[in-house]
Amino acid sequence: MRTEETRPVRLEDYRPPDWLVETVELDVSLDPKATRVRAALTLRPGANGAAPAPLVLDGDGLVLKSLVLDGAELPAEQYVASADRLTIAQPPPRAFRLEIETEIDPSANTQLMGLYRSGRIYCTQCEAEGFRRITYFPDRPDVMAVYTTRIEADKTDAPVLLANGNMTEAGDVPGTGRHFAVWHDPFRKPSYLFALVGGTLACVEDRFCTMSGRDVVLRIYVEPGKEDRCVHAMDSLKRAMRWDETVFGREYDLDIFMIVAVSDFNMGAMENKGLNIFNDKYVLASPETATDGDYDRIEAIIAHEYFHNWTGNRITCRDWFQLCLKEGLTVFRDQEFSADERSRAVERIGNVRGLRAHQFVEDAGPLAHPVRPALYHEINNFYTATVYEKGAEVVRMLKTLLGPEKFRNGMDLYFARHDGEAATVEQFVQCFADASGTDLGQFMRWYSQAGTPEVVAAGRYDPRAKTYRLEVHQNVPPTPGQPNKEPMVIPLALGLVGRDGRDLPLALADGRVLERGVLTVSKPSETFEFTDIGAAPVPSLNRGFSAPIKLVANLTADDLRFLAARDSDPFNRWQAVQTLATRLLVDNVAALRAGGMVRKDLGLLDALAAIVADGSLDPDFMALVLTPPGEADIAREIGRDVDPDAIFSARAALRAAIGEHLAGALFDHYRRLSEAGPYRPDPASAARRTLRNTCLDLLVATRRPDAVSLAARQYQVADNMTDRTAALAALSLRDVPERAAALDDFYARYRDDPLIIDKWFSLQAIIPEPTTLDRVKALTAHPAFSFANPNRVRSLISVFAMGNQKEFNRADGLGYDFVVETVLALDPKNPQVAARLLSALKSWRVLEPRRRALAQAALRRVAAASALSPDVNDIVVRTLGESGTA
Ligand code: PHE
Ligand code: ZN
């Protein structure tokens, strides 16, 4: 672990590298405790033009064994080697070859960065700065080199040896029980995309013929015995490859594409060139083991990592400040893929729900940062909802502003202009400016200004002039380090909906026409006047969530019910119901806190009744409309003095009211949607299950005995994991006698499958009852639990901290204490997972005073602990916001 005081890295300090690496030849001799790494680098001076600079290579926990320059051992006085740096003060002022030998211990690597062991498999994780834990290297993404990797290992311990690129040689090491393989990757790449794998792995193989007729071998490697759970991942991969050809004209470039699934992984997956490494949770699926949600996420993540081959690998990032250049863009691409493969409206609503639940919360708290940060202490902490999800929204806004053709032209230009380079956000946006002839100067603020813009829109119809005036005001709230903000360019897609539900033609009074129904708002206050409007319309604003803003519009409850029933934009139909429900919930939370009763809003219930009776709606869309805003959404709306108990109660009461009011229709849907025949994971069947299980959940929320026994029965007879876990969730969230038996049964059925037992941990972690904290603590001692495996920690403890607002925020503060103790215990072993868990406390400032004080005290205990990792230290300092620098 690095213990020295870390200084911030600033975007403005970027300098091109003094030394470039042309080629890397790695020779890795795998051994569980003593892996020998020989790296031969061909180095040449960078284009800085200045006098030859010292050569400074990054390291992290390394031990140097030998150092050879141009064939001769380098005398000790000519270099300095420490665990985290290798410096040659006066290297030759020309190209030279440096051979570095280090020894590392993969078994002792609990951070899961660099070379480590997952079970008996050797694997690597190098993003962002893990390569320096393997060998000394200029470990920065703008140093791109051609890699050749020789791996050697015991034949029985690691029969399969993989690295990036194509295999060029393999064989036995004569006279030993060892063998080797050599892999060559012809594409220049940054060190963070390096990967190697060794172990006993089974593989499924398929082929893909690219648009230009090249044949590519596709392989998915998994633990032996799990081959039959790769069908969906392989199918998703092939569909993703075809989609990228069709929609973006991008073709795969190597002769082989490999995916390896491992059980110990800090994140979801990693796009290493030609050798993606995945958390096995996002590969393995069968009807008996995975839910529809799992199938959906697997498809999206397989596609995401594959899409990185062009957006991330062929064109990479100049420095880590540009992280959104690959992540935001690639999330946008995987969202579009899912929208094309599934239901566009449902995908969009799901993405926006995720954005609001995570990114809006981040943007409103102490960890807020721009999509492209200007400063960081620890880059690992910037793999955030802002960089990923808001980063994707920014790309989507470019498309909305320019239209699909010019957007595609901009993308084509980006690929043509920057292929093989390490690029910046400016270069990316410039391609769209050049391809469309648009000035995108003001648009760059989406990358530099943090905070969610607040937009207030007020419309007024003038019956005599037959005009509709829309006044729009925008404000970007202050965020850490950014007290004052400039106005943003906001693409506001809108429609003026006439009484018959049809959109009125949009003509602006000043003669401008609205392209594709999008208003471009760019000033703090603006008025738009539409002419020739025959009767008072209802405005449908920010259709499709065209901009990631918080919108307040002067719509009455009647207007919202009208939009819920009639808007041609499905997103805003859903949004109208959400807005109605949010208003009611916020009122009811206030009433409960004042000692009053919750109100049943028949207007909302009637709007929902109309939705469930609308036979033209897709079932999964209907399910989304029936799902009230989450507790975090309500908390965000309230914004200060938050009482999680009152929020929970108000929401639970609303769900029960929906279940009661609509019971007849919900039971009808439930019966109508029962599937004949065996489970199929296709989107249409999944959509029916989603609605059916949503109906079940709302019915069980009423605690009606007939609903509870329906859930118990579904649990027993289910032939797939989706229906079984949905029934178990409906039962386990409520204090009903059927719960304990169902939970025991579930464990007994699936005890040998850790990924399924993760669901069992999560379901228990979200039980909204005071005994849950003790239950979670007890489960940490369960034989199926392990602090060393990130999936276990996330399923039990992160789900408790982030998914159980009520019990994590217990009024006695014991939820905070537990999480903070876990963070401190985990930090020495896996700082990345510890830091992420700690970020569950990021909204502490908006809590009511008692909880706020308890959360702050817990955070201060972390801050006071000795020998914190840079990861946890960075999060705690920023979360407390007490250090002056943000
Ligand atoms: N780059 C990975 C992605 O596709 C995420 C990741 C980051 C994985 C860091 C591991 C470590 O989003
Ligand atoms: Zn990514």
CSV table of N, CA and C and ligand atoms in Angstrom, one decimal, residues 127 269-271 304-305 308 311 323 326-328 330-331 334 383 388, ligand 2:
chain,number,residue,atom,x,y,z
A,127,GLU,N,-6.1,-1.4,-15.6
A,127,GLU,CA,-6.7,0.0,-15.5
A,127,GLU,C,-7.0,0.3,-14.0
A,269,ALA,N,-16.3,-5.4,-15.6
A,269,ALA,CA,-15.5,-6.1,-16.6
A,269,ALA,C,-14.5,-5.1,-17.2
A,270,MET,N,-13.5,-5.6,-18.0
A,270,MET,CA,-12.4,-4.8,-18.5
A,270,MET,C,-12.1,-5.1,-19.9
A,271,GLU,N,-11.9,-4.1,-20.7
A,271,GLU,CA,-11.9,-4.1,-22.2
A,271,GLU,C,-10.5,-4.4,-22.7
A,304,HIS,N,-20.8,-3.4,-24.1
A,304,HIS,CA,-19.9,-2.3,-23.6
A,304,HIS,C,-18.4,-2.6,-23.8
A,305,GLU,N,-18.0,-3.7,-23.3
A,305,GLU,CA,-16.6,-4.0,-23.4
A,305,GLU,C,-16.2,-4.2,-24.9
A,308,HIS,N,-15.7,-0.9,-26.6
A,308,HIS,CA,-14.4,-0.2,-26.3
A,308,HIS,C,-13.3,-0.5,-27.3
A,311,THR,N,-13.9,2.6,-29.2
A,311,THR,CA,-13.9,3.8,-28.3
A,311,THR,C,-13.3,3.5,-27.0
A,323,LEU,N,-11.2,10.4,-19.0
A,323,LEU,CA,-11.8,9.1,-18.9
A,323,LEU,C,-13.2,9.0,-19.6
A,326,LYS,N,-13.7,7.8,-23.2
A,326,LYS,CA,-14.0,6.4,-23.6
A,326,LYS,C,-15.2,5.9,-22.9
A,327,GLU,N,-15.4,6.3,-21.6
A,327,GLU,CA,-16.5,5.6,-20.8
A,327,GLU,C,-17.9,6.2,-21.2
A,328,GLY,N,-18.0,7.6,-21.2
A,328,GLY,CA,-19.3,8.2,-21.5
A,328,GLY,C,-19.7,7.8,-22.9
A,330,THR,N,-18.8,5.1,-24.6
A,330,THR,CA,-19.1,3.7,-24.7
A,330,THR,C,-20.4,3.3,-24.0
A,331,VAL,N,-20.7,4.0,-22.9
A,331,VAL,CA,-22.0,3.8,-22.3
A,331,VAL,C,-23.1,4.3,-23.2
A,334,ASP,N,-23.5,1.5,-25.7
A,334,ASP,CA,-24.2,0.3,-25.2
A,334,ASP,C,-25.7,0.6,-24.9
A,383,TYR,N,-14.2,6.5,-11.3
A,383,TYR,CA,-15.0,5.6,-12.2
A,383,TYR,C,-16.4,5.8,-11.6
A,388,TYR,N,-19.4,8.1,-16.2
A,388,TYR,CA,-20.0,7.1,-17.1
A,388,TYR,C,-21.4,7.6,-17.6
B,2,ZN,ZN,-16.2,1.1,-20.0
